[in-house]
mmCIF file with all atom_site columns, C-alpha atoms in Angstrom:
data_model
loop_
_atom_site.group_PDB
_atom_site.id
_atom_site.type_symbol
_atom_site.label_atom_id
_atom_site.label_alt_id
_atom_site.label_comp_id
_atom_site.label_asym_id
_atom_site.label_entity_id
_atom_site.label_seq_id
_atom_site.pdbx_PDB_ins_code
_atom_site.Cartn_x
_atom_site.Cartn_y
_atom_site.Cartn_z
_atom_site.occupancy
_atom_site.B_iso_or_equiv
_atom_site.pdbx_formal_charge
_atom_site.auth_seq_id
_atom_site.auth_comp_id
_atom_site.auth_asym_id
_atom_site.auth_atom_id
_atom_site.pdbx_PDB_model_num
ATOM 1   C CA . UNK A 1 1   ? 126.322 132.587 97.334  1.00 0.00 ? 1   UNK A CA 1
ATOM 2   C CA . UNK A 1 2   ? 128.436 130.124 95.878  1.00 0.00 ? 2   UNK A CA 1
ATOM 3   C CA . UNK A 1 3   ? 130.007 129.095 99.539  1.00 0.00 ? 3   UNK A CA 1
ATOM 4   C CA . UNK A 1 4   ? 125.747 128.812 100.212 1.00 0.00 ? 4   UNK A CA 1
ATOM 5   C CA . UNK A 1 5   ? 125.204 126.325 97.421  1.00 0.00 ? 5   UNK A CA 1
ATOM 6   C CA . UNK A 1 6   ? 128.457 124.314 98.166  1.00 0.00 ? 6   UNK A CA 1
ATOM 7   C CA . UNK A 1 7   ? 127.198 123.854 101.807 1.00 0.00 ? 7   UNK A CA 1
ATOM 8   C CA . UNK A 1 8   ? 123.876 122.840 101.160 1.00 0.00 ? 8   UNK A CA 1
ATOM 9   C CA . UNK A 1 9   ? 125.462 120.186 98.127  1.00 0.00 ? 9   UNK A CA 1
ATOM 10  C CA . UNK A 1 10  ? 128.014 118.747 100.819 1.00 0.00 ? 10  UNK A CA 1
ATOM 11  C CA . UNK A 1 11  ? 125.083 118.211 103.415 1.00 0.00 ? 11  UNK A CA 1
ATOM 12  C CA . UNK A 1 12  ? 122.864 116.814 101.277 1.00 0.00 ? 12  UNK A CA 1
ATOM 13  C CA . UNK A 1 13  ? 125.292 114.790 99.657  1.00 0.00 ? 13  UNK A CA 1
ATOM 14  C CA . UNK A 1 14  ? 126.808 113.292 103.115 1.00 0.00 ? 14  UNK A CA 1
ATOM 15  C CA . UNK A 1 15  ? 122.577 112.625 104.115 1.00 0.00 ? 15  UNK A CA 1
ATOM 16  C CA . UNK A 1 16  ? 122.720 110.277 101.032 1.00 0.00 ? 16  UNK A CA 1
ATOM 17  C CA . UNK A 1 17  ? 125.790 108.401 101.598 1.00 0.00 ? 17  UNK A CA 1
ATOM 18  C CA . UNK A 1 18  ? 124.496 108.084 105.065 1.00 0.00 ? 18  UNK A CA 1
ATOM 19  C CA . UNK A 1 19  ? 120.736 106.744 104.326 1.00 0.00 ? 19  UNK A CA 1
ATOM 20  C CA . UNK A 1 20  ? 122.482 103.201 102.833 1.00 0.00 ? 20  UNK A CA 1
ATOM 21  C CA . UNK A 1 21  ? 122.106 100.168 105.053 1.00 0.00 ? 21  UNK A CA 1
ATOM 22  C CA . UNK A 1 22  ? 124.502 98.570  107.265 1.00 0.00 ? 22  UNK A CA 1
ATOM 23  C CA . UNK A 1 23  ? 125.269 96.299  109.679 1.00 0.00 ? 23  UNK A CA 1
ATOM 24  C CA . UNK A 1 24  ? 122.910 95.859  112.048 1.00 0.00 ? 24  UNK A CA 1
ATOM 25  C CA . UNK A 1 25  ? 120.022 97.835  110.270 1.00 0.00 ? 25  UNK A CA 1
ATOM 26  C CA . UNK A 1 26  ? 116.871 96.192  109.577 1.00 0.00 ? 26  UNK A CA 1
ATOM 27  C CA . UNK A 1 27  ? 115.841 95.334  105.572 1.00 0.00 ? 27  UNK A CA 1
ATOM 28  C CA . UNK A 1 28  ? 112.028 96.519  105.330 1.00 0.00 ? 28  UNK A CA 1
ATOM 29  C CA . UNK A 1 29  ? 109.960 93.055  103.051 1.00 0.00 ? 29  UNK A CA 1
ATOM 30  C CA . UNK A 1 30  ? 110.929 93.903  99.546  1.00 0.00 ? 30  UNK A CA 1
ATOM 31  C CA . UNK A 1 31  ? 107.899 92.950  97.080  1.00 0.00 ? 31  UNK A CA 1
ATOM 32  C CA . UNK A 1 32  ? 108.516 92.561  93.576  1.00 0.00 ? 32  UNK A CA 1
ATOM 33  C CA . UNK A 1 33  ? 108.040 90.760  89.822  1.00 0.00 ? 33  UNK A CA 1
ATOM 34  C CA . UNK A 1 34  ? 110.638 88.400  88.817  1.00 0.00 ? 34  UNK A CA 1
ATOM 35  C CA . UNK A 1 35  ? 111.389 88.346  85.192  1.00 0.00 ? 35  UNK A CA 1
ATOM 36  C CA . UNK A 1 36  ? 108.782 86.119  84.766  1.00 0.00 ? 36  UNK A CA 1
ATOM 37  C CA . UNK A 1 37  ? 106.291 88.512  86.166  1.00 0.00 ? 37  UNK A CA 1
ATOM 38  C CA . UNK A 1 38  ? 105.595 86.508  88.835  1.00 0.00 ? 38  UNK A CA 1
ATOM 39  C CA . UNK A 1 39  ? 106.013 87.631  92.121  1.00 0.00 ? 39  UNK A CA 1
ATOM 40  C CA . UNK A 1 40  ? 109.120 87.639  93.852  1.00 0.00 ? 40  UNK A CA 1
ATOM 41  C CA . UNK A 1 41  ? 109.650 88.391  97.726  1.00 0.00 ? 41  UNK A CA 1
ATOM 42  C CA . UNK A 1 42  ? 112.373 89.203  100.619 1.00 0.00 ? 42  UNK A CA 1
ATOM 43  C CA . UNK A 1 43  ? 111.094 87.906  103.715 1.00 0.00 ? 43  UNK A CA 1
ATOM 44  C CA . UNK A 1 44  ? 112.237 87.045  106.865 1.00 0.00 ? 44  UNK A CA 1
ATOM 45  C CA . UNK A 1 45  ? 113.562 83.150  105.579 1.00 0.00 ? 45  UNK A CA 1
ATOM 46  C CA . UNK A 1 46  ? 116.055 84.958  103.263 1.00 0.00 ? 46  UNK A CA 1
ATOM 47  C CA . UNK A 1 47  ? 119.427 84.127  104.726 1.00 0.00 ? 47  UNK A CA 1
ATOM 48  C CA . UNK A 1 48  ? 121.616 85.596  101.685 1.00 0.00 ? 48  UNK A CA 1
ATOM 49  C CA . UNK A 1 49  ? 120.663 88.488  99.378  1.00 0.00 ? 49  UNK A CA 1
ATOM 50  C CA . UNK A 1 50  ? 122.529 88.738  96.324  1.00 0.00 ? 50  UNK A CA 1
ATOM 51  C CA . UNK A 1 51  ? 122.105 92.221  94.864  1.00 0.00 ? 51  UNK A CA 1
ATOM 52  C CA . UNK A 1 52  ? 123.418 94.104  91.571  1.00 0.00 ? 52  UNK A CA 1
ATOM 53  C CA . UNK A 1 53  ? 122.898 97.273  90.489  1.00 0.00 ? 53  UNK A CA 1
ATOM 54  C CA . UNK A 1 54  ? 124.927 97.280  87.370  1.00 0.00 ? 54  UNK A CA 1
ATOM 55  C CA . UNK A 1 55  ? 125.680 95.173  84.766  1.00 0.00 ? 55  UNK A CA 1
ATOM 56  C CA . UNK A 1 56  ? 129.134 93.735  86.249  1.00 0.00 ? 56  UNK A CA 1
ATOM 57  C CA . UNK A 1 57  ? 127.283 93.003  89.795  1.00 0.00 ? 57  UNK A CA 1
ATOM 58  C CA . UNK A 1 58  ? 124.443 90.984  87.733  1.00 0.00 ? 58  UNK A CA 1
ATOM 59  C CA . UNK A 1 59  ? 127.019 89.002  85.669  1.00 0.00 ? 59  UNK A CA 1
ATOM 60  C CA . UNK A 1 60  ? 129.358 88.421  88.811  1.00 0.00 ? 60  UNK A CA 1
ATOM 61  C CA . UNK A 1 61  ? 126.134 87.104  90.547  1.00 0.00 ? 61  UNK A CA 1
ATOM 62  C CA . UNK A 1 62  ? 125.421 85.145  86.858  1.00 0.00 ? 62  UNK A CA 1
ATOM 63  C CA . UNK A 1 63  ? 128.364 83.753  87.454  1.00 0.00 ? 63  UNK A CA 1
ATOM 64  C CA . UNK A 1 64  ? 128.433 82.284  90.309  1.00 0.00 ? 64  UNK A CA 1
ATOM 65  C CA . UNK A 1 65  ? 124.907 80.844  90.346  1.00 0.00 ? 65  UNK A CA 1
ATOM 66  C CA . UNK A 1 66  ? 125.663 79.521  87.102  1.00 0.00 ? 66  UNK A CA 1
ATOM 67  C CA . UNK A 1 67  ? 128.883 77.430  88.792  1.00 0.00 ? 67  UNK A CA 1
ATOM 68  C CA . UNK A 1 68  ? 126.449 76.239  91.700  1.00 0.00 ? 68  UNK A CA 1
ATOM 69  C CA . UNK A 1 69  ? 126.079 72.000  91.604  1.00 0.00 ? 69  UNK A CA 1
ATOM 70  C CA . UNK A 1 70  ? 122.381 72.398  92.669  1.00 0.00 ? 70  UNK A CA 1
ATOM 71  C CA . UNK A 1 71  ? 119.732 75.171  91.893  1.00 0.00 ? 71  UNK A CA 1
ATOM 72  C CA . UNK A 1 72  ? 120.164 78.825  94.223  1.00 0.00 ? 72  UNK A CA 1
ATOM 73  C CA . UNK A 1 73  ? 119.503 77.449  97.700  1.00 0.00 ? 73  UNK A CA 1
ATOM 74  C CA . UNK A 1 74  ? 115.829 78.207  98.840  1.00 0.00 ? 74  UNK A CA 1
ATOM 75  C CA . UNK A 1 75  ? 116.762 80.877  101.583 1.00 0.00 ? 75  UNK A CA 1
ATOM 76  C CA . UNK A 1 76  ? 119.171 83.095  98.966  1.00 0.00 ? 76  UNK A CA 1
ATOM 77  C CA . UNK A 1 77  ? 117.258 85.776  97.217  1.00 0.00 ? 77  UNK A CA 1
ATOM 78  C CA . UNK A 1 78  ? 118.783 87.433  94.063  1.00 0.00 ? 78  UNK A CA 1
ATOM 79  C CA . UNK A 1 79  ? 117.409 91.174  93.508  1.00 0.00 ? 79  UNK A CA 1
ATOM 80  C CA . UNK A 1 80  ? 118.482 93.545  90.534  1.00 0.00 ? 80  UNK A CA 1
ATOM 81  C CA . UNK A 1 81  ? 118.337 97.140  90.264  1.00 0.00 ? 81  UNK A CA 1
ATOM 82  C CA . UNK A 1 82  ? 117.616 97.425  86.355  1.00 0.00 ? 82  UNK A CA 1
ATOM 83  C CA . UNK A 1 83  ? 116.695 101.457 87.218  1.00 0.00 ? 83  UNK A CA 1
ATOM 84  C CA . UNK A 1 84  ? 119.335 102.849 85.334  1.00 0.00 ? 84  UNK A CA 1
ATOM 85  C CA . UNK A 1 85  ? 118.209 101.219 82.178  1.00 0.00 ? 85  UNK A CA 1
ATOM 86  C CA . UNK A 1 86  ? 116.613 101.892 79.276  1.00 0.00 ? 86  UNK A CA 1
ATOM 87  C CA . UNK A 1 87  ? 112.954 100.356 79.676  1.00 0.00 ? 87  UNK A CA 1
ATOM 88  C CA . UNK A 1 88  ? 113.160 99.495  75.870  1.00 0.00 ? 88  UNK A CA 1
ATOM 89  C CA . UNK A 1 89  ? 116.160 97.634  76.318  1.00 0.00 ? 89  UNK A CA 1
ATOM 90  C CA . UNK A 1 90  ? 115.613 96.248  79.536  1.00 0.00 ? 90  UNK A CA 1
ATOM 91  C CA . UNK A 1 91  ? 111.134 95.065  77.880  1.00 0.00 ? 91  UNK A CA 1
ATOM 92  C CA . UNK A 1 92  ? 112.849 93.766  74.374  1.00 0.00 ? 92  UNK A CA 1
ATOM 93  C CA . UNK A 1 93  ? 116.358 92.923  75.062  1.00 0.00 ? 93  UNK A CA 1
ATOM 94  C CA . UNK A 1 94  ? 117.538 92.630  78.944  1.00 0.00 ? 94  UNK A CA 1
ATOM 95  C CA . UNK A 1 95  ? 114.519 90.976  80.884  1.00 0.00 ? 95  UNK A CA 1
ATOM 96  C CA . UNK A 1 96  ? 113.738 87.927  77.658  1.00 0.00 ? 96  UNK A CA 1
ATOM 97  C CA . UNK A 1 97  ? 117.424 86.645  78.356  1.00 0.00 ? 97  UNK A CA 1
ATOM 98  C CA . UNK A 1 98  ? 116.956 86.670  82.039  1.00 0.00 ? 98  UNK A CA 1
ATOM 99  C CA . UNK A 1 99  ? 113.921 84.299  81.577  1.00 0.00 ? 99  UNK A CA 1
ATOM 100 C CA . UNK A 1 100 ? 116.572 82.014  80.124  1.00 0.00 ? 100 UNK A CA 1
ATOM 101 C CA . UNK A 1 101 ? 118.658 81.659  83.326  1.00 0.00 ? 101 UNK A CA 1
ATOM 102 C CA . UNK A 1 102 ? 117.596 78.637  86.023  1.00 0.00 ? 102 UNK A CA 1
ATOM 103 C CA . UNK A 1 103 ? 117.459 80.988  89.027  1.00 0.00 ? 103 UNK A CA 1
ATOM 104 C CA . UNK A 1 104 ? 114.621 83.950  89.747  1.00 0.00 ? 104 UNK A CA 1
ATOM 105 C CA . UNK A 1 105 ? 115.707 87.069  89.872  1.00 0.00 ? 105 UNK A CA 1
ATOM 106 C CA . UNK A 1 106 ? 113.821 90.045  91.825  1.00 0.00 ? 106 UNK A CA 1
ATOM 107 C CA . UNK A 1 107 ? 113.564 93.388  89.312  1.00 0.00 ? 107 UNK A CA 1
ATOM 108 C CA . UNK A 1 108 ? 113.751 97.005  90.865  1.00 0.00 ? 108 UNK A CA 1
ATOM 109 C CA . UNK A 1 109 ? 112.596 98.808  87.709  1.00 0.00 ? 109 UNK A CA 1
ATOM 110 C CA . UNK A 1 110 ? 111.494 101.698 89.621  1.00 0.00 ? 110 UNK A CA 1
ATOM 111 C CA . UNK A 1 111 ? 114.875 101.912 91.894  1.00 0.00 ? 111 UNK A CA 1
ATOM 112 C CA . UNK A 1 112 ? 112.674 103.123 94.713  1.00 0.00 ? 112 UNK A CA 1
ATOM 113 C CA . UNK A 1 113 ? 112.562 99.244  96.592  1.00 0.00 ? 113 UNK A CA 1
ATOM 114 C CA . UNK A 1 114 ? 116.684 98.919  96.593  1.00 0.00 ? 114 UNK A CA 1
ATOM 115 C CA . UNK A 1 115 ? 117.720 102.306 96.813  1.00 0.00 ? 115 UNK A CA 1
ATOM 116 C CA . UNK A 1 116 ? 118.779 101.977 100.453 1.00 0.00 ? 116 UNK A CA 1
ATOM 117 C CA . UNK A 1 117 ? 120.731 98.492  99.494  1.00 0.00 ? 117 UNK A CA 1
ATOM 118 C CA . UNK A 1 118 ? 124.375 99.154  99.385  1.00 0.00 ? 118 UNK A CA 1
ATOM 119 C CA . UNK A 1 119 ? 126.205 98.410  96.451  1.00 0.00 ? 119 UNK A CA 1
ATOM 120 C CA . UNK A 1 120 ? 127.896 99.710  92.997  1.00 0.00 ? 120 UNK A CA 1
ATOM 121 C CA . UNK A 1 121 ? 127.373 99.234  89.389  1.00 0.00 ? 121 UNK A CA 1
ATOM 122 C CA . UNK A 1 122 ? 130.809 97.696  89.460  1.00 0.00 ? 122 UNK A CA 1
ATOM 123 C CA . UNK A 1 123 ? 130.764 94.788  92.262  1.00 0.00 ? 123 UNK A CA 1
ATOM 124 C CA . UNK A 1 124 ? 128.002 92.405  93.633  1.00 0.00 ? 124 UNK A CA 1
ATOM 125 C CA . UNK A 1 125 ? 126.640 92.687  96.829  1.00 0.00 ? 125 UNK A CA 1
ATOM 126 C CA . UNK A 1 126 ? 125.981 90.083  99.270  1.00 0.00 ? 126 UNK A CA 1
ATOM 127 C CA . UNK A 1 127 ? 124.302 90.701  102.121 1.00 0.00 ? 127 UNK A CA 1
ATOM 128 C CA . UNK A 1 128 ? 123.885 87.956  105.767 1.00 0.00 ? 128 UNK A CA 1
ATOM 129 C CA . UNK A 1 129 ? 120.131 88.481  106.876 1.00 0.00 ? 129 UNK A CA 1
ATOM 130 C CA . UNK A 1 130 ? 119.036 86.944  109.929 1.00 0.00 ? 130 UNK A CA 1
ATOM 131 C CA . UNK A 1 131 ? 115.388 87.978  110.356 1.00 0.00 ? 131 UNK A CA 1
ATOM 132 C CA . UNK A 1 132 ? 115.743 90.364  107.734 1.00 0.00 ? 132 UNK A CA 1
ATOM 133 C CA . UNK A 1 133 ? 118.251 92.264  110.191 1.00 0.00 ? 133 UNK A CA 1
ATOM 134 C CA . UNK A 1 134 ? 121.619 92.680  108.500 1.00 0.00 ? 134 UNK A CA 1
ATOM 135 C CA . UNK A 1 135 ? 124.436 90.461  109.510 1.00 0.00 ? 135 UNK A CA 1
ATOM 136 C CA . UNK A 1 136 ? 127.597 91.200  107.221 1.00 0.00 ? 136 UNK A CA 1
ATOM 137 C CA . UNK A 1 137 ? 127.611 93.680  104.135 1.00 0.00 ? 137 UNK A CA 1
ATOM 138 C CA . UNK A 1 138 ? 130.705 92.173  101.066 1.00 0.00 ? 138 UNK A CA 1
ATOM 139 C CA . UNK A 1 139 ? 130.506 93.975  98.116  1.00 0.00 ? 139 UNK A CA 1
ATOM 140 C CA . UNK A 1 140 ? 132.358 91.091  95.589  1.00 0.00 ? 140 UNK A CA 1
ATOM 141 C CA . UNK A 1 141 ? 134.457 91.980  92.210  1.00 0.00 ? 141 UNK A CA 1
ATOM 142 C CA . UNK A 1 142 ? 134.452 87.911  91.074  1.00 0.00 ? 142 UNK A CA 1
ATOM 143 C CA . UNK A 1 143 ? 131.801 85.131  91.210  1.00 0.00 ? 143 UNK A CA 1
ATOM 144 C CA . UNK A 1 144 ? 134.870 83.432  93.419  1.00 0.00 ? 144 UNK A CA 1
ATOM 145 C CA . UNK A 1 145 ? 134.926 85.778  95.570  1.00 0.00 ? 145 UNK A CA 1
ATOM 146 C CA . UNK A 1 146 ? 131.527 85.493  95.911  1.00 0.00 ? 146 UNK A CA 1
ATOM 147 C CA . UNK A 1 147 ? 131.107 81.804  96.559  1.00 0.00 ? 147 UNK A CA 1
ATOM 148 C CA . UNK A 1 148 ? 133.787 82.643  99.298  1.00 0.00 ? 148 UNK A CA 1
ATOM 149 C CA . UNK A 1 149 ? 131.786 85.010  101.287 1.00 0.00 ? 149 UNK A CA 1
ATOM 150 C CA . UNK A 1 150 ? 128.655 82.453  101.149 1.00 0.00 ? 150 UNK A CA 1
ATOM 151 C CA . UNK A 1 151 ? 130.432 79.091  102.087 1.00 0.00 ? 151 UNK A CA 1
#
């Protein structure tokens, strides 16, 4: 029984790691609110999606933004996975202080629209779209690195 229940955890386990996107795949249109509540949109003009689903990732991203001369170039989209926390803290605390920062940011409160994204709580994403297919994957431990990736 126990050799049963390890099987099935490997496979499904191994179906999971497998269902994140990659090079190549496609990105389905990703609608969401901003933390404005406005509404806040992948679509096929989106050249560079920034994506965090952690804290570090969002203040890597922060970051680097933050160090741009000019605002976020028009065809880079910056989406968050705030999923994982508390909706108190992300209602009262988390999403006011984001409506403080010069750049929009796209918020997966659900986790359902990112889920297939790749990326860590520890590291920034940044992903190459060309039509919304997927050009490059970098997951990024620095703003620096970052900027690098996107030059």
């Amino acid at each position: 029984m126990k050799a049963l229940i390890l099987a099935v955890g490997v496979l499904f386990s191994a179906a999971s790691l497998a269902s994140s996107l990659t090079t190549g795949d496609r990105i389905e249109t990703i609608t969401l609110a901003d933390q404005h509540q406005a509404v806040w949109e992948l679509s096929t003009n989106t050249q560079v999606l920034l994506f965090s689903r952690g804290m570090k990732g969002g203040e890597i991203i922060q970051e680097a933004l933050e160090s741009l001369e000019g605002p976020m170039p028009s065809n880079w989209r910056y989406v968050a996975d705030i999923s994982g926390m508390p909706s108190l803290i992300a209602k009262f605390v988390a999403i006011p202080k984001m409506q403080d920062l010069g750049f929009t940011i796209g918020l997966d409160q659900e986790g359902e629209a990112t889920h297939l994204l790749p990326g860590d709580k520890e590291t920034a994403t940044v992903i190459t779209l060309d039509g919304l297919k997927i050009l490059k994957v970098v997951q990024v431990d620095s703003a620096k690195a970052l900027l690098e990736v996107v030059k």
